[in-house]
Every structure is written in structure tokens, then in C-alpha cells.
Amino acid sequence: MLPHKLIEQSLQRAASAVLPDADVSAILVRPCPDPKFGDYQTNALMSLAKARRMNPRQLATDVLARLEVADLCEKVEIAGAGFLNFRLKDSALANALQAAARGEHLFFDPAAAARTIVLDFSSPNVAKPMHVGHIRSTILGDSLSRTLRLLGHRVITDNHIGDWGTQFGMLLVGWKTLLERAALEREPLSEMERIYKAISSQCDPDKPGYDAARHEAARRELVKLQQGDAENLAIWREMIQLSQAQFDAIYGRLGVQFDHTYGESFYHPRLGQTVDDLMSRGIARESEGAKCVFSDGTRPPKEDPFLIQRDGEWQPNPQLIQKRDGGFNYATTDLATIAYRLEIWHPQEIVYITDGRQQLHFQQLFAVFQRWHLEMAGKLKLAHVWFGSILGEDGRPLKTRSGENVKLSELLDEAEERAFRLVSEKNSDLPEAERREIARVVGIGAVKYADLSPNRQSDYVFSWDKMLALNGNTAPYLQYAYARIQSIFRKGDIQSPASGMPPGALTLSAPEELALAKHLLNFGLTLEAVADEYRPNFLCNYLYDLAGQFTRFYENCPVLKSEGSTRDSRLVLCDLTAKVLKRGLGALGIEILEQM
Ligand code: ARG
């Protein structure tokens, strides 16, 4: 078992002995924020004391008196208001590393209670090119799914594509009147976008080019589609097929897979009954001919998503579930979708990954759902994982020079092209095919990492030079750190670094060895933090620090030139660092190279 888990167990046993009726399962340790104070820390005794109106330092003292961690830790210290700080003995550290070298673990354990988690991400819209706005959802969602799976959870990924709705009325009119077949064959999404833009500008009563007849035609085509008109259905299916092929090409390049792509249209047959049910339960009501859900007054106005402050007063801000003309809303589909997912997958958690502009939608959606399915209270966690915008170097939302949305496929082309130029400068002697493969892994990795490493809720500036830099918190830097370790093994002709090392033979003494070993030990805690808060940037920072620790170790501790058990131990440190880099990058969805 990992040392921090052993410490937790001892802590919980000791706390139970002091407070026999307390729930001690929340007593956990975390890495110490400052290594000066130790390796691990717990603050859980303070909340336990607070809840019982006890003196926290006294509780810490009592627990400490019963704590049995002498074989793992140096003397345990009480700090501040009642923290306990733990410092691992070097021998405990070495044992943990040797267990990892034997393949018993890679510094993490599968989750004690595996959960079923639905991840709803990417979700582009049919007949529109995927743009950089969808990239963050795709990349974040994919890395969360990989991390959660690594921790042993049952993850179901569902791409909720926008394949239904009013835009199809306009697309159908455009398809029938403006479509150029040759252009469609060349670049289907651009052609569909062109006809959509042409018609939609004529269907907006607020725009100068408004054409009432066109607007009416679009409405009629939509009704025909919804009523199952064979011609319109066939065109609609073709649009979906063409779009899906383009989406799949991007997913293929990004290495992203979905378990399901139900899409909004799948739920269409369920929307009527969803609205009826909400009406008959009194959750929704009619207002000006539409059907909406209003505040139920159970939350303070500030926390109530159905209220909005206007001119200093709280006004109703309902969620629409059926329009006056009978059409359904985005929210209606999402409500039916939750119900369906519960019915077939029985998840404990559904996580949506979209940009921050949809926050209100999801706050309202979750609140409506809670009122609708009271029996799920406390059994289902609904989470909206939102993210900020990608900005150009001018600090404004990223656009092409002509002001268009940047297309994802072109962005990835450019990433690979730029990486290819860099690789060719450095390794002009490698055959072109090899340079292209390195450029693919580095270019795509760089784009993904640039997206994952900032706090997801802040906007970030998209900079090619920064994301492709070999120095700094970038994918190429980490990929290079991995490849460099592999080159040590090649140079020393070492096949399996840990083999033949007798138990207890691993020694750690140099401060850089100890620091690197301790950092390795935090891999699992980092993965758990990513899963708890849906923040892959924790893992990026961890890996970046790991590469830094490794560099300090490698600069100060000769590996191939050392001898005996020192050499063996250092080779193990190299090997475990490489393994953690590989797994960690893998959890981010980033590939590695054996040679760069
Ligand atoms: N298609 C939507 C968009 O592009 C995102 C859908 C997110 N998922 C959901 N269940 N609402 O904005």
C-alpha cells in the first residue's frame, strides 16, 4: 500500500480510538504545501474538533498519542491551529519506490468506490465546422475521461451533437435553392456553412436583408422535416453524414473516441412527454403562450437561477421548455437526455463540458431536474465543467485574419507544419517520414497541452511560439524529458532497469534523489485531485514539476557513470520518472516519442 494511504489508515484508527462515535472516513492527508514542514499534512482533525466544539490542538495531541506510524515517518509534528505534518523516513520512501519498480503500483490505486460517470463533451453542431471553441471541450473531456478511467471509474462518453432544431429549416431552403454540388464534395462543411449563412441572414427580421417569404419557407421546411417528409429527412441525413465524417477526421487526428453519439435528434420523440410530465407535476406552467419553469422560491435570490436582477429588482428569469409555436427548446432536450441516461446507464455523475456562456443554462437545467426527479436527491451529481475563451495574441477571441472563426482542421495542420519546421531544423539528417511523425506527435500534443495547462476557467492567449517551446511548461518539453530518459537507457544498453535488484537494495541519499522520489509518490494524489475538481491543469503542473525535479537530479547525480547499488537505484528513478511521464501524458491524451 502507498505510504500516504498507510498514514491515513493509522490516523483513522487513532481518531476512532479517541472519538469512538466519529465518522473518520474524511480524515485524509494531502501533500504539504511547503516541503519545509513535511511531506504530507492533514487538516481534518480541525474540522472534526470544530464540529464537536473541542480544542483542535488538544484533539491533535490526543490522536498523536495513539498514532502508530513510527516505521513510516519521522517524528510527527502538530502545527498551527491543529494540523499534523508527516515526514516520510527515507527507508519508507525507498520501499515504496521499490514496490513501484517491481510493478506493484505506479503511485496510484484504483478508486476504492468506482463510480459510473457520463461525460458529455465536444458536441459540435451539424452543418457547421468545428472551431476552436469546440477544441477545449473535446480536449478537456477526453483528458477527464482518460484520467477517470485510469482511476478505475466506469466512464461513458456521449457526444451530444446538435443535429436538430430551427437551423435545419434554413439549411433545407439553402440546400434546395443555393447548393453547389461540386463545392459540397470538395468541402462539405464550408458549403453548408455558406448556404446557412446566406439564408439565415434573410430570416432575421432585425437584419436589413430580411425576406419574409424566405423566412416563411424555412419555417415550412422545418415543419415538413419534423413531420417526417421523406425528401427533407433524406437531405437532413446527408447533412449529418457529411458533418460526422468531418468530425471523425478531427477526432481521429486528436485520438478521441466516443462511446455514443446520440445527438439531440435522438430525444425528439421524448420531448412531448417530458413537457407534459413537467406540466402535470406543476413544475412548468404556461406564460404568454409558452411553457416555462419559474423559481420555486426555495433559494435566496442570489443563488436562484430563475431570478435576475434588473434595475435593482429581482425579476423572473424562467427556463423555456416549449415555445409558443409548439417547438421545443435546448433545455427540453437536455431534460429528456438526463432522464434517458439515468434509465439506461444508472450513473452517479453526469458531467457537461462546455464554454462558460452556458452556465445559466446548466444551473437552471440542474435545478429543474432536481424538482422533476426528487427520488434522485443525493444519488446523482450533475456538474457543469466550464471553460473560458481562447484569445488571439491581440487579446481578442481567436479569429483568422479575415475575421472568420478559426477552423480546427486548419489549426491542427498549422501545428504540425510548425512542428515539422522545428524538427527539421534540429534533425535535418532524419528521413522525412520520421520527421513528419515526430511533428505530428509534438504539434498535436502542443495544442492539447496549451489548452489543458491553464486554469480552465480563465481565457488564455493562443501562442504558437509558447506552446511549441522546448523550454517551459509545454508538451514538447515533457515529451523531450521522456525521450531523454529513454536515450539514457539506449546509451547504457539497459533493458529493464529494476531487474535483479534484491529487496531493500534501493538506496536514496542525495537530496535531489529524495526530492524526485517524493514527487513521484504524489502522482496518485494529483490524479485524484484532477478527478475531484475536473481540472487537468493540476496534472500538467505536476508533470512539469516532475520534469524539473528530474533535471535537477540528473544534473547532480551521475547515473551511467555511478556504480553498484547507487547506479541501480538511479536507473530505477529514471525509469519510474519515464513511466509516470508516459502515464501522466497519456491521461492528458498526449502521445510520447521514444526518440526526438
Ligand atoms: N451543441 C452545443 C453547442 O455547440 C453544446 C452541447 C452541450 N451538451 C449538452 N448536453 N447541452 O453549444
Coordinates of C-alpha atoms and ligand atoms in Angstrom, one line a residue:
M1 CA 0.0 0.0 0.0
L2 CA 1.1 3.5 -0.7
P3 CA 2.7 5.3 2.3
H4 CA 0.1 8.1 2.4
K5 CA -2.7 5.5 2.5
L6 CA -1.0 3.8 5.4
I7 CA -0.7 7.1 7.2
E8 CA -4.4 7.7 6.6
Q9 CA -5.3 4.3 8.0
S10 CA -3.3 4.9 11.1
L11 CA -4.8 8.3 11.5
Q12 CA -8.3 7.0 11.2
R13 CA -7.7 4.2 13.7
A14 CA -6.2 6.6 16.2
A15 CA -9.0 9.1 15.7
S16 CA -11.6 6.3 16.2
A17 CA -9.9 5.3 19.4
V18 CA -10.1 8.9 20.7
L19 CA -13.7 9.6 19.4
P20 CA -15.4 6.2 19.1
D21 CA -18.6 7.6 17.5
A22 CA -17.0 9.9 14.9
D23 CA -17.0 9.3 11.2
V24 CA -13.3 9.3 10.5
S25 CA -13.5 8.4 6.8
A26 CA -12.9 12.1 5.9
I27 CA -9.5 12.1 7.6
L28 CA -7.1 12.2 4.7
V29 CA -3.7 13.6 4.0
R30 CA -2.5 15.8 1.2
P31 CA 1.0 16.8 0.1
C32 CA 2.4 19.5 2.3
P33 CA 2.1 22.9 0.6
D34 CA 5.7 23.7 1.7
P35 CA 8.2 20.8 1.9
K36 CA 9.8 22.7 4.8
F37 CA 7.1 21.4 7.1
G38 CA 7.0 17.8 5.9
D39 CA 5.7 15.6 3.0
Y40 CA 2.1 15.2 4.0
Q41 CA -0.4 17.1 6.0
T42 CA -3.9 16.7 7.4
N43 CA -6.2 19.4 8.5
A44 CA -9.1 17.0 9.0
L45 CA -8.8 16.9 12.8
M46 CA -9.5 20.6 13.0
S47 CA -12.9 20.3 11.3
L48 CA -13.6 17.3 13.4
A49 CA -12.8 19.3 16.6
K50 CA -14.8 22.3 15.4
A51 CA -17.9 20.2 14.8
R52 CA -17.7 18.9 18.4
R53 CA -16.6 22.2 20.0
M54 CA -13.4 20.7 21.1
N55 CA -10.0 22.4 21.3
P56 CA -8.3 21.4 18.0
R57 CA -4.8 21.3 19.3
Q58 CA -5.9 19.1 22.2
L59 CA -7.6 16.6 19.7
A60 CA -4.5 16.6 17.6
T61 CA -2.4 15.8 20.7
D62 CA -4.7 13.0 21.8
V63 CA -4.7 11.5 18.3
L64 CA -1.0 11.8 18.0
A65 CA -0.5 9.9 21.3
R66 CA -2.3 6.9 19.7
L67 CA -0.8 7.2 16.3
E68 CA 1.4 4.3 15.1
V69 CA 3.4 5.4 12.2
A70 CA 6.9 5.0 13.6
D71 CA 8.1 2.7 10.9
L72 CA 6.9 5.1 8.1
C73 CA 7.5 8.6 9.4
E74 CA 10.0 10.7 11.4
K75 CA 8.6 12.4 14.5
V76 CA 5.1 13.8 13.7
E77 CA 4.6 17.5 14.4
I78 CA 1.5 19.4 15.4
A79 CA 1.4 22.7 13.6
G80 CA -0.7 25.9 13.7
A81 CA -4.2 25.5 14.9
G82 CA -4.1 21.7 14.8
F83 CA -2.5 20.5 11.6
L84 CA -0.5 17.3 11.7
N85 CA 2.6 17.2 9.5
F86 CA 4.3 14.0 8.4
R87 CA 7.8 13.4 7.1
L88 CA 8.5 10.1 5.5
K89 CA 11.5 8.1 6.5
D90 CA 14.0 7.6 3.7
S91 CA 13.5 3.9 4.1
A92 CA 9.8 4.1 3.7
L93 CA 10.3 6.2 0.5
A94 CA 12.8 3.6 -0.8
N95 CA 10.4 0.8 -0.1
A96 CA 7.6 2.5 -2.0
L97 CA 9.8 3.1 -4.9
Q98 CA 11.0 -0.5 -5.0
A99 CA 7.4 -1.7 -4.9
A100 CA 6.7 0.5 -8.0
A101 CA 9.9 -0.8 -9.6
R102 CA 8.5 -4.3 -9.1
G103 CA 5.4 -3.2 -10.9
E104 CA 3.1 -3.4 -7.9
H105 CA 1.8 0.1 -8.5
L106 CA 2.6 3.3 -10.3
F107 CA 2.0 5.6 -7.3
F108 CA -1.8 5.4 -7.6
D109 CA -4.5 2.9 -6.6
P110 CA -7.8 2.3 -8.3
A111 CA -10.6 4.3 -6.6
A112 CA -12.0 2.5 -3.6
A113 CA -15.6 3.1 -4.8
A114 CA -15.7 3.1 -8.6
R115 CA -18.4 5.4 -10.0
T116 CA -20.4 5.4 -13.2
I117 CA -19.8 8.8 -14.8
V118 CA -21.3 10.1 -18.1
L119 CA -19.2 12.7 -19.8
D120 CA -21.0 14.9 -22.3
F121 CA -18.4 16.8 -24.3
S122 CA -17.3 18.1 -27.7
S123 CA -20.9 18.2 -29.0
P124 CA -20.4 20.3 -32.2
N125 CA -23.3 21.3 -34.4
V126 CA -24.2 19.6 -37.7
A127 CA -23.6 21.6 -40.9
K128 CA -21.2 23.9 -39.1
P129 CA -17.4 23.5 -39.0
M130 CA -15.9 22.6 -35.6
H131 CA -14.0 25.6 -34.4
V132 CA -11.6 26.4 -31.6
G133 CA -14.5 26.9 -29.3
H134 CA -15.1 23.1 -29.6
I135 CA -11.5 22.2 -29.1
R136 CA -11.4 22.9 -25.4
S137 CA -14.5 20.8 -24.8
T138 CA -13.1 17.9 -26.8
I139 CA -9.6 18.1 -25.3
L140 CA -10.8 18.7 -21.7
G141 CA -13.4 16.0 -21.9
D142 CA -11.1 13.5 -23.4
S143 CA -8.4 14.1 -20.7
L144 CA -11.0 13.8 -18.0
S145 CA -12.3 10.5 -19.4
R146 CA -8.8 9.1 -19.6
T147 CA -8.0 10.2 -16.0
L148 CA -11.2 8.9 -14.6
R149 CA -10.7 5.6 -16.4
L150 CA -7.2 5.3 -15.1
L151 CA -8.5 5.6 -11.6
G152 CA -10.9 2.7 -12.3
H153 CA -14.2 4.6 -12.8
R154 CA -16.7 3.4 -15.4
V155 CA -16.9 6.3 -17.8
I156 CA -19.4 6.6 -20.6
T157 CA -18.6 9.3 -23.2
D158 CA -21.5 10.7 -25.2
N159 CA -21.1 13.3 -28.0
H160 CA -24.3 15.3 -27.8
I161 CA -24.1 16.7 -31.3
G162 CA -26.6 19.5 -32.4
D163 CA -28.4 17.6 -35.1
W164 CA -31.9 19.0 -34.6
G165 CA -33.5 22.4 -34.4
T166 CA -34.6 25.5 -36.3
Q167 CA -31.3 25.8 -38.2
F168 CA -32.4 22.9 -40.4
G169 CA -35.4 24.8 -41.8
M170 CA -32.9 27.4 -43.2
L171 CA -30.4 24.7 -44.2
L172 CA -33.1 22.9 -46.2
V173 CA -34.1 26.0 -48.0
G174 CA -30.5 26.7 -48.8
W175 CA -29.9 23.2 -49.9
K176 CA -32.8 23.3 -52.3
T177 CA -32.1 26.7 -53.8
L178 CA -28.4 27.6 -53.5
L179 CA -26.4 24.3 -53.1
E180 CA -23.3 23.8 -55.4
R181 CA -22.7 20.1 -55.5
A182 CA -19.1 20.4 -56.6
A183 CA -18.3 22.7 -53.6
L184 CA -20.2 20.3 -51.3
E185 CA -18.0 17.5 -52.5
R186 CA -14.8 19.5 -52.1
E187 CA -15.5 21.0 -48.7
P188 CA -18.9 19.9 -47.3
L189 CA -18.9 21.9 -44.1
S190 CA -17.8 25.1 -45.7
E191 CA -20.5 24.8 -48.4
M192 CA -23.2 24.0 -45.7
E193 CA -22.0 26.9 -43.7
R194 CA -22.2 29.2 -46.8
I195 CA -25.8 28.2 -47.6
Y196 CA -26.8 28.5 -43.9
K197 CA -25.3 32.0 -43.6
A198 CA -27.0 33.1 -46.9
I199 CA -30.4 32.0 -45.8
S200 CA -30.2 32.9 -42.1
S201 CA -29.3 36.5 -42.9
Q202 CA -32.6 36.6 -44.8
C203 CA -34.6 35.1 -42.0
D204 CA -33.7 37.6 -39.3
P205 CA -36.4 40.4 -39.1
D206 CA -33.8 42.7 -37.4
K207 CA -31.4 42.5 -40.4
P208 CA -31.5 44.7 -43.5
G209 CA -31.7 41.7 -45.9
Y210 CA -34.8 40.3 -44.2
D211 CA -37.1 38.4 -46.6
A212 CA -40.4 37.4 -45.2
A213 CA -41.1 34.9 -47.9
R214 CA -37.8 33.1 -47.2
H215 CA -38.5 33.1 -43.5
E216 CA -41.8 31.5 -44.2
A217 CA -40.2 28.9 -46.5
A218 CA -37.7 28.0 -43.8
R219 CA -40.5 27.6 -41.3
R220 CA -42.4 25.3 -43.7
E221 CA -39.4 23.1 -44.5
L222 CA -38.7 22.7 -40.8
V223 CA -42.3 21.6 -40.2
K224 CA -42.1 19.2 -43.1
L225 CA -38.9 17.7 -41.6
Q226 CA -40.5 17.3 -38.2
Q227 CA -43.5 15.6 -39.8
G228 CA -41.2 13.1 -41.4
D229 CA -41.3 14.3 -45.1
A230 CA -39.2 11.8 -47.0
E231 CA -37.2 14.2 -49.1
N232 CA -36.3 16.5 -46.2
L233 CA -35.4 13.6 -44.0
A234 CA -33.0 12.3 -46.7
I235 CA -31.3 15.7 -47.0
W236 CA -31.1 16.0 -43.3
R237 CA -29.5 12.6 -43.0
E238 CA -27.0 13.5 -45.7
M239 CA -26.1 16.7 -43.8
I240 CA -25.5 14.6 -40.7
Q241 CA -23.4 12.1 -42.5
L242 CA -21.2 14.7 -44.2
S243 CA -20.7 16.5 -40.9
Q244 CA -20.0 13.4 -39.0
A245 CA -17.3 12.4 -41.5
Q246 CA -15.5 15.7 -40.9
F247 CA -15.9 15.5 -37.1
D248 CA -14.5 12.0 -37.2
A249 CA -11.5 13.1 -39.2
I250 CA -10.7 15.6 -36.4
Y251 CA -11.3 13.1 -33.7
G252 CA -9.0 10.7 -35.5
R253 CA -6.2 13.2 -35.5
L254 CA -6.8 14.0 -31.8
G255 CA -7.1 10.4 -30.8
V256 CA -10.5 11.0 -29.3
Q257 CA -13.2 8.3 -29.2
F258 CA -16.8 8.4 -28.0
D259 CA -18.9 5.5 -26.7
H260 CA -22.0 7.1 -28.1
T261 CA -23.1 9.9 -30.4
Y262 CA -26.8 10.1 -29.7
G263 CA -27.3 13.7 -30.6
E264 CA -30.2 15.9 -29.9
S265 CA -32.5 14.4 -32.6
F266 CA -32.4 11.1 -30.7
Y267 CA -34.5 12.6 -27.9
H268 CA -37.0 14.3 -30.2
P269 CA -39.7 11.6 -29.7
R270 CA -39.5 12.0 -25.9
L271 CA -39.9 15.8 -25.7
G272 CA -43.7 15.9 -25.8
Q273 CA -44.0 13.6 -22.8
T274 CA -41.2 15.5 -21.0
V275 CA -43.2 18.7 -21.2
D276 CA -46.5 17.0 -20.3
D277 CA -44.9 15.5 -17.2
L278 CA -43.4 18.8 -16.1
M279 CA -46.8 20.5 -16.6
S280 CA -48.8 17.8 -14.8
R281 CA -46.5 17.9 -11.8
G282 CA -46.8 21.6 -11.6
I283 CA -43.1 22.3 -12.2
A284 CA -43.7 24.1 -15.5
R285 CA -46.5 26.4 -16.3
E286 CA -47.9 28.4 -19.2
S287 CA -46.7 32.0 -19.6
E288 CA -47.6 34.2 -22.6
G289 CA -48.4 31.0 -24.6
A290 CA -45.1 29.4 -23.9
K291 CA -44.3 26.8 -21.2
C292 CA -41.7 27.6 -18.7
V293 CA -40.2 26.8 -15.3
F294 CA -40.1 29.6 -12.8
S295 CA -38.5 30.0 -9.4
D296 CA -40.0 27.8 -6.6
G297 CA -38.7 30.4 -4.1
T298 CA -36.7 27.8 -2.1
R299 CA -33.3 29.6 -2.6
P300 CA -32.1 33.0 -1.7
P301 CA -32.5 35.3 -4.7
K302 CA -28.7 35.5 -5.2
E303 CA -28.5 31.7 -5.6
D304 CA -31.7 31.3 -7.6
P305 CA -31.0 30.8 -11.3
F306 CA -34.7 31.6 -12.1
L307 CA -34.3 35.2 -10.9
I308 CA -32.3 38.0 -12.5
Q309 CA -31.6 41.5 -11.1
R310 CA -32.8 44.3 -13.3
D311 CA -32.9 48.0 -12.1
G312 CA -32.2 46.9 -8.6
E313 CA -35.1 44.4 -8.5
W314 CA -35.3 40.7 -8.8
Q315 CA -37.3 39.7 -11.9
P316 CA -38.4 36.3 -13.1
N317 CA -35.9 34.6 -15.4
P318 CA -37.7 31.3 -16.4
Q319 CA -36.3 28.4 -18.3
L320 CA -38.3 27.8 -21.5
I321 CA -39.3 24.3 -22.3
Q322 CA -41.8 24.8 -25.1
K323 CA -42.2 27.8 -27.4
R324 CA -45.4 29.5 -28.3
D325 CA -45.4 27.8 -31.7
G326 CA -45.1 24.4 -30.1
G327 CA -41.4 24.0 -30.8
F328 CA -39.1 22.6 -28.1
N329 CA -36.1 24.2 -26.6
Y330 CA -32.5 23.3 -26.0
A331 CA -33.4 22.7 -22.3
T332 CA -36.2 20.4 -23.1
T333 CA -33.8 18.1 -25.0
D334 CA -31.3 18.3 -22.2
L335 CA -34.0 17.3 -19.6
A336 CA -35.1 14.3 -21.7
T337 CA -31.4 13.4 -22.1
I338 CA -30.8 13.2 -18.4
A339 CA -33.8 11.0 -17.9
Y340 CA -32.7 8.7 -20.7
R341 CA -29.1 8.5 -19.4
L342 CA -30.4 7.6 -15.9
E343 CA -32.7 5.0 -17.3
I344 CA -30.1 3.1 -19.3
W345 CA -26.8 3.7 -17.5
H346 CA -27.7 4.5 -13.9
P347 CA -24.8 6.9 -13.5
Q348 CA -23.8 8.5 -10.2
E349 CA -22.5 11.5 -12.1
I350 CA -23.2 13.4 -15.3
V351 CA -20.6 15.9 -16.3
Y352 CA -21.1 18.5 -19.1
I353 CA -18.1 20.2 -20.6
T354 CA -18.9 23.5 -22.5
D355 CA -17.8 27.1 -22.5
G356 CA -18.7 29.5 -19.7
R357 CA -21.5 31.1 -21.6
Q358 CA -23.8 28.2 -20.9
Q359 CA -23.5 28.5 -17.1
L360 CA -27.0 29.8 -16.6
H361 CA -28.5 27.1 -18.9
F362 CA -26.9 24.4 -16.8
Q363 CA -27.8 26.0 -13.4
Q364 CA -31.4 26.1 -14.5
L365 CA -31.3 22.7 -16.0
F366 CA -29.9 21.1 -12.9
A367 CA -32.5 22.9 -10.7
V368 CA -35.4 21.8 -12.9
F369 CA -34.2 18.3 -12.9
Q370 CA -33.9 18.2 -9.1
R371 CA -37.5 19.3 -8.9
W372 CA -38.6 16.8 -11.5
H373 CA -36.8 13.7 -10.1
L374 CA -37.0 14.1 -6.4
E375 CA -36.1 10.4 -5.9
M376 CA -32.6 11.1 -7.3
A377 CA -31.7 13.6 -4.5
G378 CA -28.3 12.8 -3.1
K379 CA -27.8 10.0 -5.7
L380 CA -26.9 11.8 -8.8
K381 CA -24.3 14.5 -9.1
L382 CA -24.7 16.9 -12.1
A383 CA -21.7 19.0 -12.9
H384 CA -21.1 21.7 -15.4
V385 CA -17.4 21.9 -16.2
W386 CA -17.0 25.2 -18.0
F387 CA -14.1 26.9 -19.6
G388 CA -13.0 30.4 -20.9
S389 CA -12.2 31.6 -24.3
I390 CA -9.2 31.1 -26.5
L391 CA -7.8 34.5 -27.3
G392 CA -5.6 35.7 -30.2
E393 CA -2.3 37.4 -29.4
D394 CA -4.2 40.7 -29.6
G395 CA -6.2 39.6 -26.6
R396 CA -9.5 39.2 -28.5
P397 CA -11.3 35.9 -29.2
L398 CA -9.2 33.9 -31.7
K399 CA -10.1 34.6 -35.3
T400 CA -8.5 34.3 -38.7
R401 CA -7.0 37.4 -40.3
S402 CA -10.2 37.9 -42.2
G403 CA -12.2 37.7 -39.0
E404 CA -13.6 34.2 -39.5
N405 CA -13.8 31.5 -36.9
V406 CA -10.5 29.5 -37.0
K407 CA -11.3 26.0 -38.2
L408 CA -10.0 23.2 -36.1
S409 CA -8.6 21.2 -39.0
E410 CA -6.6 24.2 -40.2
L411 CA -5.3 24.8 -36.8
L412 CA -4.1 21.2 -36.4
D413 CA -2.5 21.4 -39.9
E414 CA -0.6 24.5 -38.8
A415 CA 0.5 22.9 -35.6
E416 CA 2.0 20.0 -37.4
E417 CA 3.6 22.2 -40.1
R418 CA 5.2 24.5 -37.5
A419 CA 6.5 21.5 -35.5
F420 CA 7.8 20.0 -38.7
R421 CA 9.9 23.1 -39.4
L422 CA 11.3 23.0 -35.9
V423 CA 12.1 19.3 -36.0
S424 CA 13.7 19.7 -39.4
E425 CA 16.0 22.5 -38.1
K426 CA 17.1 20.3 -35.3
N427 CA 17.3 16.9 -37.0
S428 CA 17.9 17.6 -40.7
D429 CA 19.5 14.1 -41.1
L430 CA 16.4 12.2 -40.1
P431 CA 14.3 10.8 -43.0
E432 CA 11.3 13.0 -43.8
A433 CA 8.7 10.4 -42.8
E434 CA 10.2 10.2 -39.4
R435 CA 10.3 14.0 -39.0
R436 CA 6.7 14.1 -40.0
E437 CA 5.7 11.6 -37.4
I438 CA 7.6 13.5 -34.7
A439 CA 6.0 16.7 -35.9
R440 CA 2.5 15.1 -35.7
V441 CA 3.0 13.9 -32.1
V442 CA 4.7 17.2 -31.0
G443 CA 2.3 19.5 -32.8
I444 CA -1.0 17.9 -31.7
G445 CA 0.5 17.4 -28.2
A446 CA 1.4 21.1 -28.0
V447 CA -2.1 22.3 -29.0
K448 CA -3.7 19.9 -26.4
Y449 CA -1.3 20.9 -23.6
A450 CA -1.8 24.6 -24.3
D451 CA -5.5 24.0 -23.8
L452 CA -5.1 21.9 -20.7
S453 CA -2.4 23.6 -18.7
P454 CA -4.1 26.9 -17.8
N455 CA -6.8 27.1 -15.2
R456 CA -9.8 26.1 -17.5
Q457 CA -11.9 29.0 -16.3
S458 CA -9.5 31.7 -17.4
D459 CA -9.2 32.8 -21.0
Y460 CA -5.8 32.0 -22.5
V461 CA -3.8 33.5 -25.3
F462 CA -3.1 31.2 -28.1
S463 CA 0.6 31.5 -29.0
W464 CA 2.4 29.1 -31.3
D465 CA 5.8 30.1 -30.1
K466 CA 5.0 29.5 -26.5
M467 CA 3.2 26.2 -27.0
L468 CA 5.9 24.7 -29.2
A469 CA 8.8 25.9 -27.0
L470 CA 11.2 23.1 -25.8
N471 CA 11.7 25.0 -22.6
G472 CA 8.8 25.9 -20.4
N473 CA 5.5 24.4 -19.3
T474 CA 4.8 22.8 -22.7
A475 CA 4.1 19.4 -24.2
P476 CA 7.3 19.3 -26.2
Y477 CA 9.3 20.0 -23.0
L478 CA 7.7 17.0 -21.3
Q479 CA 7.9 14.8 -24.4
Y480 CA 11.5 15.7 -24.6
A481 CA 12.1 14.9 -20.9
Y482 CA 10.7 11.4 -21.6
A483 CA 12.7 10.8 -24.7
R484 CA 15.9 12.0 -22.9
I485 CA 15.4 9.3 -20.3
Q486 CA 15.0 6.7 -23.0
S487 CA 18.2 7.8 -24.5
I488 CA 20.0 7.2 -21.2
F489 CA 18.8 3.6 -21.4
R490 CA 19.8 3.3 -25.0
K491 CA 23.3 4.7 -24.3
G492 CA 23.8 2.3 -21.3
D493 CA 22.2 -0.6 -23.2
I494 CA 19.8 -1.1 -20.4
Q495 CA 16.7 -3.3 -21.0
S496 CA 14.9 -3.4 -17.7
P497 CA 16.4 -1.1 -15.1
A498 CA 14.9 -2.7 -12.0
S499 CA 15.5 -6.3 -12.7
G500 CA 17.8 -8.2 -10.4
M501 CA 17.7 -5.7 -7.7
P502 CA 17.3 -7.6 -4.4
P503 CA 14.6 -6.3 -1.9
G504 CA 15.8 -3.4 0.2
A505 CA 18.7 -2.7 -2.2
L506 CA 17.2 0.6 -3.4
T507 CA 19.0 3.5 -1.8
L508 CA 18.3 7.2 -1.8
S509 CA 20.6 9.6 -0.3
A510 CA 21.3 12.7 -2.4
P511 CA 18.8 15.5 -1.7
E512 CA 17.9 15.6 -5.4
E513 CA 17.1 11.8 -5.3
L514 CA 14.9 12.2 -2.3
A515 CA 13.1 15.2 -3.8
L516 CA 12.4 13.4 -7.1
A517 CA 11.3 10.2 -5.2
K518 CA 8.9 12.2 -3.1
H519 CA 7.4 13.9 -6.1
L520 CA 6.9 10.6 -7.8
L521 CA 4.9 9.5 -4.8
N522 CA 2.4 12.3 -5.3
F523 CA 1.3 11.1 -8.8
G524 CA -1.8 9.4 -7.5
L525 CA -2.9 12.3 -5.2
T526 CA -2.6 14.5 -8.3
L527 CA -4.8 12.2 -10.4
E528 CA -7.4 12.2 -7.7
A529 CA -7.4 16.0 -7.4
V530 CA -7.9 16.2 -11.2
A531 CA -10.9 13.8 -10.9
D532 CA -12.4 15.6 -7.9
E533 CA -12.3 19.0 -9.4
Y534 CA -12.3 18.2 -13.1
R535 CA -9.0 20.1 -13.6
P536 CA -6.4 18.5 -15.8
N537 CA -4.2 21.6 -15.2
F538 CA -3.2 20.0 -11.8
L539 CA -1.7 17.1 -13.7
C540 CA 0.1 19.4 -16.2
N541 CA 1.7 21.3 -13.3
Y542 CA 2.6 18.1 -11.6
L543 CA 4.3 16.7 -14.7
Y544 CA 6.1 20.0 -15.3
D545 CA 7.5 19.9 -11.8
L546 CA 8.4 16.3 -12.2
A547 CA 10.5 17.1 -15.3
G548 CA 12.1 19.9 -13.3
Q549 CA 12.9 17.6 -10.4
F550 CA 14.3 15.1 -12.8
T551 CA 16.6 17.7 -14.4
R552 CA 18.0 18.7 -11.0
F553 CA 18.5 15.1 -10.2
Y554 CA 20.2 14.3 -13.5
E555 CA 22.5 17.4 -13.3
N556 CA 23.7 16.5 -9.8
C557 CA 23.6 12.7 -9.7
P558 CA 25.6 10.8 -12.4
V559 CA 23.6 7.8 -13.5
L560 CA 25.5 5.7 -16.0
K561 CA 28.9 6.7 -14.5
S562 CA 28.0 5.7 -11.0
E563 CA 28.4 2.2 -9.7
G564 CA 26.7 -0.7 -7.8
S565 CA 23.5 -0.1 -5.9
T566 CA 23.8 3.7 -6.4
R567 CA 23.7 3.1 -10.2
D568 CA 20.8 0.6 -9.9
S569 CA 18.8 3.0 -7.7
R570 CA 19.3 5.9 -10.0
L571 CA 18.3 3.8 -13.0
V572 CA 15.1 3.0 -11.2
L573 CA 14.5 6.6 -10.5
C574 CA 15.0 7.4 -14.2
D575 CA 12.7 4.5 -15.2
L576 CA 9.9 5.4 -12.8
T577 CA 10.1 9.1 -13.9
A578 CA 9.7 8.0 -17.5
K579 CA 6.8 5.7 -16.6
V580 CA 5.0 8.5 -14.7
L581 CA 5.6 11.0 -17.5
K582 CA 4.2 8.5 -20.0
R583 CA 1.1 7.6 -18.0
G584 CA 0.5 11.2 -17.0
L585 CA 0.8 12.5 -20.6
G586 CA -1.4 9.5 -21.6
A587 CA -4.0 10.7 -19.1
L588 CA -3.9 14.1 -20.8
G589 CA -4.4 12.4 -24.2
I590 CA -0.8 13.3 -25.3
E591 CA 1.4 10.8 -27.1
I592 CA 5.1 10.3 -26.4
L593 CA 8.1 9.5 -28.6
E594 CA 10.9 7.2 -27.8
Q595 CA 13.3 9.5 -29.7
M596 CA 13.0 13.1 -30.6
Ligands
ARG1 N1 -24.1 21.7 -29.2 C1 -23.9 22.6 -28.1 C2 -23.0 23.8 -28.6 O1 -22.3 23.7 -29.6 C3 -23.2 22.0 -27.0 C4 -24.0 20.9 -26.3 C5 -23.5 20.6 -24.9 N2 -24.2 19.5 -24.3 C6 -25.4 19.5 -23.8 N3 -26.0 18.4 -23.3 N4 -26.2 20.6 -23.8 O2 -23.0 24.9 -28.0

